[in-house]
Every structure is written in C-alpha cells, then in structure tokens.
Coordinates of C-alpha atoms and ligand atoms in Angstrom, one line a residue:
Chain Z
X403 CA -44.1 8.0 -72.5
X404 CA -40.4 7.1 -72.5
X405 CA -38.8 6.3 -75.9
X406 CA -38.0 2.6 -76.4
X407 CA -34.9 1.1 -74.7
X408 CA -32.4 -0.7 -76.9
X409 CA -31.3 -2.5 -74.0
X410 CA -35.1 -4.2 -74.1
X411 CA -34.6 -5.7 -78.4
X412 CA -33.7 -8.9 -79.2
X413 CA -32.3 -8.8 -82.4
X414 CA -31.9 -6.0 -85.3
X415 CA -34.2 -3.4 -85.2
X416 CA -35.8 -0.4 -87.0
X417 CA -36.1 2.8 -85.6
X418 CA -39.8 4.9 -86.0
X419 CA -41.3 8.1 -84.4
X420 CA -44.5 7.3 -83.6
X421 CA -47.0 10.6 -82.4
X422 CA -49.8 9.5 -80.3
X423 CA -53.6 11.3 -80.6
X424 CA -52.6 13.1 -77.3
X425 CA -49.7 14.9 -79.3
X426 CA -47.2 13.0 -77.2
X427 CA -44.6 11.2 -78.9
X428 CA -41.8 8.5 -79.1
X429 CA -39.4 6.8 -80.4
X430 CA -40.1 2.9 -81.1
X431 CA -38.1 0.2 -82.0
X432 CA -39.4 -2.7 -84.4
X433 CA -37.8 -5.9 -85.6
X434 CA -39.6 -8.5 -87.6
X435 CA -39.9 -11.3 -84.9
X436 CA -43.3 -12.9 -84.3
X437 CA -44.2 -14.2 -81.0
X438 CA -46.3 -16.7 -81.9
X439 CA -49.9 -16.6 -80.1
X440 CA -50.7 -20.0 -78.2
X441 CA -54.0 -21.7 -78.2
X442 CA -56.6 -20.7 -75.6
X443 CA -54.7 -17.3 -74.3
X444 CA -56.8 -14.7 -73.9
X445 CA -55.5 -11.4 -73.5
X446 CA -58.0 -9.3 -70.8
X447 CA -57.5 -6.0 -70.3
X448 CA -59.8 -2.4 -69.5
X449 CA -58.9 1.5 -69.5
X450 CA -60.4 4.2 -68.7
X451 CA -62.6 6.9 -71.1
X452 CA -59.1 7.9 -72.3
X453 CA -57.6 5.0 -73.0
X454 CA -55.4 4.5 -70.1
X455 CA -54.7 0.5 -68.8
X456 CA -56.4 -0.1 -65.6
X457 CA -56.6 -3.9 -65.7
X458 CA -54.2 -6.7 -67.6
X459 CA -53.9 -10.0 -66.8
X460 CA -51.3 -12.8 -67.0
X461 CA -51.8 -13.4 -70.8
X462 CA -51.6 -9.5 -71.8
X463 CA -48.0 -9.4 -69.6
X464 CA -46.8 -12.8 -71.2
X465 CA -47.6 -11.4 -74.4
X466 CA -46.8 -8.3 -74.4
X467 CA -43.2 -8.6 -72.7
X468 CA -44.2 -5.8 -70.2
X469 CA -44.9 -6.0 -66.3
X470 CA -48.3 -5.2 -64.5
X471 CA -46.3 -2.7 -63.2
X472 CA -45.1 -1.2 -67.0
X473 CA -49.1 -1.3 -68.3
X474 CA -51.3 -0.1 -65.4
X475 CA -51.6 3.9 -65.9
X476 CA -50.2 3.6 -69.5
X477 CA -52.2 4.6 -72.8
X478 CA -53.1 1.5 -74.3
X479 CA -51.4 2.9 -77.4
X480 CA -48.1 1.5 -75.6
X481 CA -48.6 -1.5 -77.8
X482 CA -49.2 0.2 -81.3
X483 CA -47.0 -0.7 -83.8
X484 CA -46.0 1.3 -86.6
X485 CA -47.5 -1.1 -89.4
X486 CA -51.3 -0.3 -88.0
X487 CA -53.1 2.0 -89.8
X488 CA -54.3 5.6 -87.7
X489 CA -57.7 4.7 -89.6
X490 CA -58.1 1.6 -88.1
X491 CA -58.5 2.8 -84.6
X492 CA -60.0 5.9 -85.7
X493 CA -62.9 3.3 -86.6
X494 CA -62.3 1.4 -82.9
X495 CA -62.9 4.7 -81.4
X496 CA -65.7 5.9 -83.3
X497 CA -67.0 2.1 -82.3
X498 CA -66.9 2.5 -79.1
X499 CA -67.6 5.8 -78.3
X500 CA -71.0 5.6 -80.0
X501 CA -72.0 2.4 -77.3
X502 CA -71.0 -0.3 -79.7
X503 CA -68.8 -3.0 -79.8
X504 CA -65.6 -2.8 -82.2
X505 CA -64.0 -6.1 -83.8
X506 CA -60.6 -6.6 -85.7
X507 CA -57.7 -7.7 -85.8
X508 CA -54.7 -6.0 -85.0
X509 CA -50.5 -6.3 -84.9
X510 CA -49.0 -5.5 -81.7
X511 CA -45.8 -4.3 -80.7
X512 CA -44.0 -5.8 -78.0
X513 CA -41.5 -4.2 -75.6
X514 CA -38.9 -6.4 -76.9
X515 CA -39.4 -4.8 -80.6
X516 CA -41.1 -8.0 -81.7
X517 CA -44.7 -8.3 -82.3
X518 CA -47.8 -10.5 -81.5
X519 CA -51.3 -11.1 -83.9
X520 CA -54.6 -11.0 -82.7
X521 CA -58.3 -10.8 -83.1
X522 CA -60.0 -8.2 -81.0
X523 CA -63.2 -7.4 -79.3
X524 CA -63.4 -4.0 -77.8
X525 CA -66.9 -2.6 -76.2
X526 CA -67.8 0.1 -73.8
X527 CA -68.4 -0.5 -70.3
X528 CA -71.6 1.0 -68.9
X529 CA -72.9 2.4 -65.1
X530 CA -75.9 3.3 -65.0
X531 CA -76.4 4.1 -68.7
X532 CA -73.1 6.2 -69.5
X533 CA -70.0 5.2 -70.4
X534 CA -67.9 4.5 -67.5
X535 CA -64.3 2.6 -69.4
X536 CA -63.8 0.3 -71.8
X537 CA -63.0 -3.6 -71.7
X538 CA -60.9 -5.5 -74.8
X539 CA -60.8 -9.3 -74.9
X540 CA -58.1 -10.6 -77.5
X541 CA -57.3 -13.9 -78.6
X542 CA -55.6 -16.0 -81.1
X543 CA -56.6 -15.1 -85.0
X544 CA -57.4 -16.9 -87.9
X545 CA -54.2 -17.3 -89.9
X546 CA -55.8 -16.7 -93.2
X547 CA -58.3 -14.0 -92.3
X548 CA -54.7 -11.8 -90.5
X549 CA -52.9 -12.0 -93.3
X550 CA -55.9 -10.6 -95.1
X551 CA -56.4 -7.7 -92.8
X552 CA -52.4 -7.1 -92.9
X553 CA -52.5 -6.7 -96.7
X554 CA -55.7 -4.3 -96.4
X555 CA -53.5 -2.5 -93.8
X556 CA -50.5 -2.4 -95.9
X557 CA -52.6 -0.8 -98.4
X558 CA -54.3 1.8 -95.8
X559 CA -50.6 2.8 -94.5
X560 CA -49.4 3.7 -97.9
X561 CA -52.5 5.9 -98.4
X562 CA -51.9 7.6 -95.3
X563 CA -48.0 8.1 -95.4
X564 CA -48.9 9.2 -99.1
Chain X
X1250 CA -88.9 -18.9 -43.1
X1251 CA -86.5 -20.5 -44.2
X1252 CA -84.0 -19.1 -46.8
X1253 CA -82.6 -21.0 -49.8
X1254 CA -78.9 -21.8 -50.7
X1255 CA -78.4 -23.6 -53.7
X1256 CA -74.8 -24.3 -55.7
X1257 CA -74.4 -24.0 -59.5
X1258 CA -75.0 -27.2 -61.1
X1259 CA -71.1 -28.0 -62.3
X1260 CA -70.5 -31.3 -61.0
X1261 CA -72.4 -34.4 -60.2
X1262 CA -74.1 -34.7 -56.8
X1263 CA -71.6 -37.2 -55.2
X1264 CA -69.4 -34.6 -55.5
X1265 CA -71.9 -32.0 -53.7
X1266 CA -71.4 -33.4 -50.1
X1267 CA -69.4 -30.7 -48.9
X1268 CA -72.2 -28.8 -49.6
X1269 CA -74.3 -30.3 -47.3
X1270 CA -71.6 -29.8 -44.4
X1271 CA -71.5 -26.5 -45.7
X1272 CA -75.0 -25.1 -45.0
X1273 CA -75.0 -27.2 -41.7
X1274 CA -71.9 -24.6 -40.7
X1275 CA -73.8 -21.4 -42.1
X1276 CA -76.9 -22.2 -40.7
X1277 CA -75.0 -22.3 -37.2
X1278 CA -72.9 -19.0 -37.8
X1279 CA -75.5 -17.6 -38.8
X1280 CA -78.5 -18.7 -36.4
X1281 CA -80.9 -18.9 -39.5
X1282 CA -82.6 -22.2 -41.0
X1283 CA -80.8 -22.5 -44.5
X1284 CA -82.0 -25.2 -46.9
X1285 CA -79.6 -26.6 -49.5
X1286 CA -81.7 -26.8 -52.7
X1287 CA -80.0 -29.2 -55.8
X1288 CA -80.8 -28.4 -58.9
X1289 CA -80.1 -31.1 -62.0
X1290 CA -79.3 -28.6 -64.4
X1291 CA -78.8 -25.1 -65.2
X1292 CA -82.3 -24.8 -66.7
X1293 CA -84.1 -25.6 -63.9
X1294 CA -82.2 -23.8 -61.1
X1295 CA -82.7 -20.2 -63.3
X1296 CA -86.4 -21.4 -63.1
X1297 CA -86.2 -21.7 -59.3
X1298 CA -84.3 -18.0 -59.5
X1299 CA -86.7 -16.8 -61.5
X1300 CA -89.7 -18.2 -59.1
X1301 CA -87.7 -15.9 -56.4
X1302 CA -86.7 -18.8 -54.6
X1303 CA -83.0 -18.6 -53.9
X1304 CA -81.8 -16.9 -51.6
X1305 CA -77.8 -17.7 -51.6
X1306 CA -75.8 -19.0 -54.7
X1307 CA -72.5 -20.4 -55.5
X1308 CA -72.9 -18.9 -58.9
X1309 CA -71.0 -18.9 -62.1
X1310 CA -69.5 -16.0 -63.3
X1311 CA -73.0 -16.1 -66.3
X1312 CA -75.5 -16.6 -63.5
X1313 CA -73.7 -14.2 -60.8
X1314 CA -74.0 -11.9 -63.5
X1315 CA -77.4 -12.0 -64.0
X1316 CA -78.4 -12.3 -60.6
X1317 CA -76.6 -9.2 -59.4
X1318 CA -78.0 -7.0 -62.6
X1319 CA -81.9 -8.4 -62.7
X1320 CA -82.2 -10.0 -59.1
X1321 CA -80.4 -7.5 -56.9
X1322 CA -77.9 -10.0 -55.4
X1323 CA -74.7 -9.2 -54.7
X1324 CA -71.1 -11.0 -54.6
X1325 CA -69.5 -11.5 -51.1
X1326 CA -66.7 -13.6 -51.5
X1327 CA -65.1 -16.1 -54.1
X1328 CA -62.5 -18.9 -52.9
X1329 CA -59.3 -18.2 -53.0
X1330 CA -56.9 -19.1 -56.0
X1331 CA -59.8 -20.5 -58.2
X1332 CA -60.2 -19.6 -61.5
X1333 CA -62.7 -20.9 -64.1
X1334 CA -61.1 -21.9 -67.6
X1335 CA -62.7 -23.9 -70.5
X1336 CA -61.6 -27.1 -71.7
X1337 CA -62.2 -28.6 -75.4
X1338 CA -62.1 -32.3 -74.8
X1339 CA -62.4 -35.3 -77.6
X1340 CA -61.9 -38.4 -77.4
X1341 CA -58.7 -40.0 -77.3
X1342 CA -59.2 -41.8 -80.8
X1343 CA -59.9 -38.8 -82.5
X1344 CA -57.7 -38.6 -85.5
X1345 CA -57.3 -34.3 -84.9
X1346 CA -55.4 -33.4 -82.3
X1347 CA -55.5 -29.4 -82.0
X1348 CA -58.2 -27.0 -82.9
X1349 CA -56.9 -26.1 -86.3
X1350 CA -57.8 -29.7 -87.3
X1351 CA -61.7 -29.3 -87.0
X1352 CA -63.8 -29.2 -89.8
X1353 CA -67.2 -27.6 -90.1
X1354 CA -69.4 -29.9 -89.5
X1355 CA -67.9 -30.6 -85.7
X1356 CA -70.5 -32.0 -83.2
X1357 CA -70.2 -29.9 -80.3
X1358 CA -71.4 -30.9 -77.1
X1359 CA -72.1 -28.2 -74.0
X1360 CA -74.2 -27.5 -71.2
X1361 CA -75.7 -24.5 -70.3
X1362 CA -73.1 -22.5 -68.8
X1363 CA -72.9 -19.6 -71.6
X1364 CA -69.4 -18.4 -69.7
X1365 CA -67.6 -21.9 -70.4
X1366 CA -69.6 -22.3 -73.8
X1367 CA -68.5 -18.5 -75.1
X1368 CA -64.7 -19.1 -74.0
X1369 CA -65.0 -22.4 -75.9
X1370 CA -66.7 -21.1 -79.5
X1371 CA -63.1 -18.3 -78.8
X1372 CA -61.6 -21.1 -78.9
X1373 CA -62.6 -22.3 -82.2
X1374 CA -62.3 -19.1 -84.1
X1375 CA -58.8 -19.8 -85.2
X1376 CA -60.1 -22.6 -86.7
X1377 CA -62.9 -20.4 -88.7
X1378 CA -65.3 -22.4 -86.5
X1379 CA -68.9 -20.7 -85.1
X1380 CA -72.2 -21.5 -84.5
X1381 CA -73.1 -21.3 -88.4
X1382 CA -70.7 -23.5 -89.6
X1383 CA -70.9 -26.2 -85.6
X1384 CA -73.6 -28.8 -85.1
X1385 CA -74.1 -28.1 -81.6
X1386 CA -76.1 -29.6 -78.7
X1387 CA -77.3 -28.4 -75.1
X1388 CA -76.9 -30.8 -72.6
X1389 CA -77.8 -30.8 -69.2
X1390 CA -74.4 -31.2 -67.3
X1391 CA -71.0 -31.2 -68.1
X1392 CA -71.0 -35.6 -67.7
X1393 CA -73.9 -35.8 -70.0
X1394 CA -71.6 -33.5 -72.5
X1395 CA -68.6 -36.3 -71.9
X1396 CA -71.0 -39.3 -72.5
X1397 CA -71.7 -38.1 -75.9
X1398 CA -68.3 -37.5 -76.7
X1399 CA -67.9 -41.3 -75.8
X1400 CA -70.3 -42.5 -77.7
X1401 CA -69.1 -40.9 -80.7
X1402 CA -72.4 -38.7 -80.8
X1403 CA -70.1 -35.7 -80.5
X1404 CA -66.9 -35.1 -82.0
X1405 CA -65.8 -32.4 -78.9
X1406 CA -67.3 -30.5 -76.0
X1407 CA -66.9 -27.8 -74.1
X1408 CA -66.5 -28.1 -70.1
X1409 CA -65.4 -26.6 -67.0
X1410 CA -62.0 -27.4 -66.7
X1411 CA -62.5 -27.9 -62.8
X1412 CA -65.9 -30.2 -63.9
X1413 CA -63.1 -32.2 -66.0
X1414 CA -60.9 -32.8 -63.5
X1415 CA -63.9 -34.4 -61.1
X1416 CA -64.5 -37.2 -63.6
X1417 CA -63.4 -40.5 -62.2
X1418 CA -60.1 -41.6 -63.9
X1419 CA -60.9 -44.1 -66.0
X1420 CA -63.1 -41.7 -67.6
X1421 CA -60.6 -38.9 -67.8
X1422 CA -57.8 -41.8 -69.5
X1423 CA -60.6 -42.2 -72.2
X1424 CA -60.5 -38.4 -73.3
X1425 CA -57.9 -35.7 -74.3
X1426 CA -58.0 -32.0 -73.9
X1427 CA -57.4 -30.1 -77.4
X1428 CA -57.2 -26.7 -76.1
X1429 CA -57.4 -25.0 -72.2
X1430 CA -58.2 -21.7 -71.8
X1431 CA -55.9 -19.4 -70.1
X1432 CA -58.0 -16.0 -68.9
X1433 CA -58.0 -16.6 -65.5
X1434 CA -60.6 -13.3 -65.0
X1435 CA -63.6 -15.1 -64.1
X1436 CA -64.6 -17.2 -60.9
X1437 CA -66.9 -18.6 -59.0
X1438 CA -68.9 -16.3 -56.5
X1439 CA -70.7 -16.5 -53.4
X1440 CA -74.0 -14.1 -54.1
X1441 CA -76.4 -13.0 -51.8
X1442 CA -80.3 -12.1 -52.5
X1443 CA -82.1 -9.1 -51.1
X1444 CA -84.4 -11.0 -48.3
X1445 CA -80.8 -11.2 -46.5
X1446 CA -79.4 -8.0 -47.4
X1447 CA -79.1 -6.7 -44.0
X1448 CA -77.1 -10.3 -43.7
X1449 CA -74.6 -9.6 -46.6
X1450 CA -71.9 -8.1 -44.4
X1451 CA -72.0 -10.7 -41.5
X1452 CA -71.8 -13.2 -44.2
X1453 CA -68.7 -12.1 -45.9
X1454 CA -67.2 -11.7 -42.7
X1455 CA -68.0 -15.2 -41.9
X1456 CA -66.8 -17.0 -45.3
X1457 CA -63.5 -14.5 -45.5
X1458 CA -62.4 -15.6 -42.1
X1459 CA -64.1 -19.3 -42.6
X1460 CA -60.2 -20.4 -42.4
X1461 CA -59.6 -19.5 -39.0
X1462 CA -61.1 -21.7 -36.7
X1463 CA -60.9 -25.7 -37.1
X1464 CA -64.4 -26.0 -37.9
X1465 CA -64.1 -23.9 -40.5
X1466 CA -61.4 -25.2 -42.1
X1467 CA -62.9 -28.6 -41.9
X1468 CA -65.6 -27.5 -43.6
X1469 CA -63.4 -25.9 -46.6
X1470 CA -61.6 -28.5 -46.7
X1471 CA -64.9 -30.5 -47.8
X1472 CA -65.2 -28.2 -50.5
X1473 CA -62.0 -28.5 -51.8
X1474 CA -61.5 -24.7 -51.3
X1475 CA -58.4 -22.9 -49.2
X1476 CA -60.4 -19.9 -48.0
X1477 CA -62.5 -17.4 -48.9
X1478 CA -61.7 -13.8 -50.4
X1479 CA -63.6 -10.7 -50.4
X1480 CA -65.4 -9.6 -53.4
X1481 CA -66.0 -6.4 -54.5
X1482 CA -68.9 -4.0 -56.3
X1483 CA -65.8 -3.4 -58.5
X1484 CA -64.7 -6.6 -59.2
X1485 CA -68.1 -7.8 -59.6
X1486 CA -69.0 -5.0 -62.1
X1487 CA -65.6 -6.0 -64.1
X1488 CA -66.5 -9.4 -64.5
X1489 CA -69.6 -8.6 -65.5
X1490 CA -68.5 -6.4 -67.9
X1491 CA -66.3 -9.0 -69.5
X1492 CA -68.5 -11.2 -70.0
X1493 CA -69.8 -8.8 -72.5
X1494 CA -67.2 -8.6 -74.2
X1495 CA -66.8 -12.3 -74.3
X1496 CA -70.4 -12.4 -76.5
Ligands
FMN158 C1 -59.9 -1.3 -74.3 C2 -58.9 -0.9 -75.4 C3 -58.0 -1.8 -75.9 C4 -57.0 -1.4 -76.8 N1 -56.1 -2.3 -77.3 C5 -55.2 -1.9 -78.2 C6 -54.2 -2.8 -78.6 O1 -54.2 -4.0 -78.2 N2 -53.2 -2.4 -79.5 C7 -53.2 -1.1 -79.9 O2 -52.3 -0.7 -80.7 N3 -54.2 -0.2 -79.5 C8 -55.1 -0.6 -78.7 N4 -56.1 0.3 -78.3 C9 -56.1 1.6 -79.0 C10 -55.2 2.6 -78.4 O3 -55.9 3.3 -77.4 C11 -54.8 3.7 -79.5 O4 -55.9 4.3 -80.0 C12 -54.0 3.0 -80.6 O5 -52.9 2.3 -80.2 C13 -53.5 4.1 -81.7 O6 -52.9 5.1 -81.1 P1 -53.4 6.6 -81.3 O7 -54.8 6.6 -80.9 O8 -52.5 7.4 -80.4 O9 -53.2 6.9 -82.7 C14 -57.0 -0.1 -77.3 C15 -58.0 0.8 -76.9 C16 -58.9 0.4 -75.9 C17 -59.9 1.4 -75.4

C-alpha cells in the first residue's frame, strides 16, 4: 500500500511507520482533528477471509475521506490508526475466525490524517457452513464508554511499545 | 390453482391500491390466476408463510431474509433507487430533541419489522439506551406505533422512514424526527416461492423491463416505484448477511 500523501492532510501532522500483519508497511500521517460522527450513519462494509474491502457504502466513503474506488481491493487495515492497540484486533480476529461475533470500539484514521470514533460489530459471514468473508456494521459511540476504551488503549499501547 | 401474492404490511391499505392494479398486470403477463392476499400485520402474514401459502412477496429485507434461508424463495428484483432507513419520531412537544436527550425509562413504540426495530435500538446506543434499560411495546403497524406517540402512551417510535412519509399531513406536522438512519444497504425485494420456481426467470424479466411499455409504467407509477432492478444470489446473500450483523 502507498505511503500517505501530504498533499491529502489538512493541518499539522505526525509522521508514523506503521507494519501491517502481512509484513507490508507504510508511512501514515496523523493529526489530532476529529470528524465528528453524525447521528444515524452507519458505516457498512465486508472483506474477504483476508481482510480485503469488497463492499463500502456511502457512510464508510463520507467517513473515511476515501473513494469507493480507494477502498475496494484494499486491506481494511487502510483505516488503522497508530493509537489502536495490535492486541485489540488480534482479539477481533481471534473473534471472528472462531465463528463469533466481535464488538468494540475503535479510532479510525482518515485519509486526510484526521480521525473518526466508532462502535463496531464485526461477524463472519457463512455459505453453507464455512466461512465465506466477513461483514462490519459501525455506528456512532457512546461518548463516555470511547473515552473509556481510549484510556484502556492508551494503557495497552504503552505495554506494547514497552 | 391459484398462486398467492401478498405485500409486506408497511403502510395502511388505502395506500395498497397500486397493489391491486399490480397483480391485475402480472396475472396478464404472466397467464396465471394471482390472488392478492392483505395481511393486517406482520404476525399474521408470517402465519400465512408459515401455513405455505404465499407464493410471491414484496418482502422486507427481515422477512426476504427468512424466506429465502427457511422457505426456499428467492429475490428477483427490487425497485429502483429505494432504500429502507429507520426513523425515531416523537412528538413535537417533546421537551428532548436528539437522541442523547433520552432517559432510561423511554416508551418505545415499534412494529414488528425487526430490520427497522434493530437499526432504531443502533440508534439509541449513543445514548446508552437498549432493551434493558427501554420500556418497549409491539404494535401491529407503523400508524398504530404513531397513535401511541400521540397520545402520549409512548415517548418515541421506531418506523419506516418511507411508512412516515405516507402519513397524511396533518399527522406528520404533529411529529418530529429525532434521528434518520443513513445505511442505505437494505431494500425492499420482490421474492419468489418454489411452486413458481420454473417462473422466477420470466418474472424478473417481466418486472426489470416493467418500464418499457405504457402499461407498465402505468402500473409503476401506481406503486410509486420508477422501475425495477435485478437482484442477485449475491446481493441477496449480502443483505442477508447484514442483517446479522445488525443483531
Ligand atoms: C469486516 C472487517 C472490518 C474491519 N474494520 C476495521 C476498521 O474499521 N478499522 C481498523 O483499523 N481495522 C479494521 N479491521 C481490521 C483490519 O483488518 C486490521 O486487522 C487492523 O487494521 C490492524 O491491522 P493489522 O492486522 O495489520 O495489525 C476490520 C477487519 C474486518 C474483517
């Protein structure tokens, strides 16, 4: 995947190296700007087994700042921001690859650097009784119960990184 | 025999005439006798689906679930453009006037549409709002879920934004939408039952290119719809598959 594009950030930014679980790599850029998330979006998207976009709709692109075009046939890890613990979707994946259904909540990077708050639902998608994909569903979060999880993830991050 | 159409139960029945002109059109196209079946409520049309008796549906995206994974029905087509979204309506005297303002305690009215009634409790989770903490009650249509909300008996419901719009004005004036979902995944589909199977082609062929003669058009028209689109396994599987995700 292509590093970040200063051209895309509104605003100052930092710069991270983020390495994906597929060993890939790339440079992200990060400011503190919060697009807030409006009332009665719901984000809809699905991947395949690996991961990999097959489905957004109007309220992932509005949110996310990318095109249809920029998230079909992209890891859904396009929109992990560097503030997100690696043990948080180790747990997702675990979740979901043992045929259950995975909440939380989760800070997402934008294309423009900035960054969006939601809850999540992820679950596995079946045909006749294997896992065929998966389909996420994410929506606006409770204020008080995000900042909660962003403190517990604060906490997880400087575990990891120690 | 004669095979059974029948039309999700979203809207009053003056609003079902189309309907009617409908199935006359079908049954022509199609050289089969059709009967349009009515049901009051969602409760009793999953009876007459469970009994075996439908044949055709204008389903919501809950029951076109269903009836494609238990009943062996299939989708065929959905109208074009239309998308179902949830509204959360209270009255306009209501002293909140966005979701975060609820309390626990809320008197929900909803009908039983679990598609509109699981984007609506999404709805309220910013608000720390579920079933536990809701007062809720099952009505049988989406104007029995309004009447409550003007009598007072319930402090919001959740309806079909389309359903909402079908109200007569002076109803609408008296209410005022908190929240409207914004998903626009799920629709309305035409489904077909397995006593027509070998019928399922000729009939998507039929409603997809419904727009190209006048008659056909007239009929649309009558149903408030533009024209009909294709529906595929695919698609149908996806909705399904977020509905899931939407429990
Ligand atoms: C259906 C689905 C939706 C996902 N949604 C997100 C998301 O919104 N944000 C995110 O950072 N990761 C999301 N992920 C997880 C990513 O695939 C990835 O695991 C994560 O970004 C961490 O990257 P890493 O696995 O390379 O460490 C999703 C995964 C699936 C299967």
């Amino acid at each position: 995947m292509k590093d970040m594009n200063p051209q895309d950030i509104a605003g100052e930014y930092r710069e991270y190296t983020l390495t994906y679980y597929d060993g890939t790599s790339r440079k992200v850029l990060v400011t503190d700007i919060e697009t807030p998330y409006p009332d009665g979006k719901l984000i809809v998207s699905t991947t395949d087994l690996q991961g990999i976009i097959t489905h957004a709709n109007q309220a992932f692109i509005d949110m996310s700042g990318y095109t249809r075009e920029e998230l079909i046939g992209q890891p859904h890890y396009i929109l992990r921001c560097p503030e997100m613990p690696k043990a948080a979707f180790r747990d997702m994946w675990e979740t979901i690859q043992a045929g259950k259904t995975w909440h939380g909540y989760v800070k997402n990077l934008r294309k423009d650097g900035g960054y969006y708050l939601v809850y999540a639902t992820v679950l596995p998608n079946f045909k006749d009784g294997k896992i065929v994909g998966y389909t996420s569903v994410r929506r606006k979060p409770s204020r008080r119960k995000m900042e909660e999880a962003l403190q517990a993830y604060a906490r997880m991050r400087e575990e990891e990184t120690a | 025999m004669t095979f059974q159409l029948t039309v999700s139960p979203d809207f009053p029945p003056n609003h079902i005439a189309g309907w009617y002109i409908f199935n006359t059109w079908l049954q022509k196209a199609l050289n089969l006798p059709i009967h349009l079946e009515l049901y009051p409520s969602f409760e009793t049309q999953r009876e007459a689906i469970q009994q075996g008796k439908v044949d055709m549906i204008y389903a919501n995206p809950y029951d076109a679930a269903m009836l494609i994974r238990e009943k062996g029905f299939v989708a065929v087509a959905r109208p074009q453009g239309k998308t179902d979204e949830a509204v959360i309506i209270t009255s306009t005297n209501a002293s909140y006037a966005a979701v975060d303002d609820l309390k626990p305690g809320t008197r929900v009215a909803m009908t039983n549409d679990p598609a509109i009634n699981l984007l609506g409790m999404m709805m309220l989770e910013p608000a720390e709002l579920d079933s536990s903490t809701l007062e809720t009650e099952v009505v049988e249509s989406y104007p029995v879920a309004v009447k409550l909300v003007l009598q007072g008996k319930a402090d919001i419901a959740f309806v079909l934004k389309e359903a909402l719009e079908k109200l007569t004005p002076s109803t609408r004036k008296q209410l005022k939408v908190l929240v409207e979902s914004q998903i626009g995944d799920l629709y309305h589909t035409f489904v077909v039952g397995e006593r027509l199977a070998d019928r399922r082609e000729a009939i998507r062929d039929l409603l997809v290119n419904m727009h190209t003669g006048p008659k056909g058009k007239d009929v649309l028209e009558n149903l408030g719809f533009q024209g009909w689109e294709p529906v595929s396994a695919d698609e149908a599987e996806f909705m399904m598959n977020l509905i899931e995700a939407l429990k």
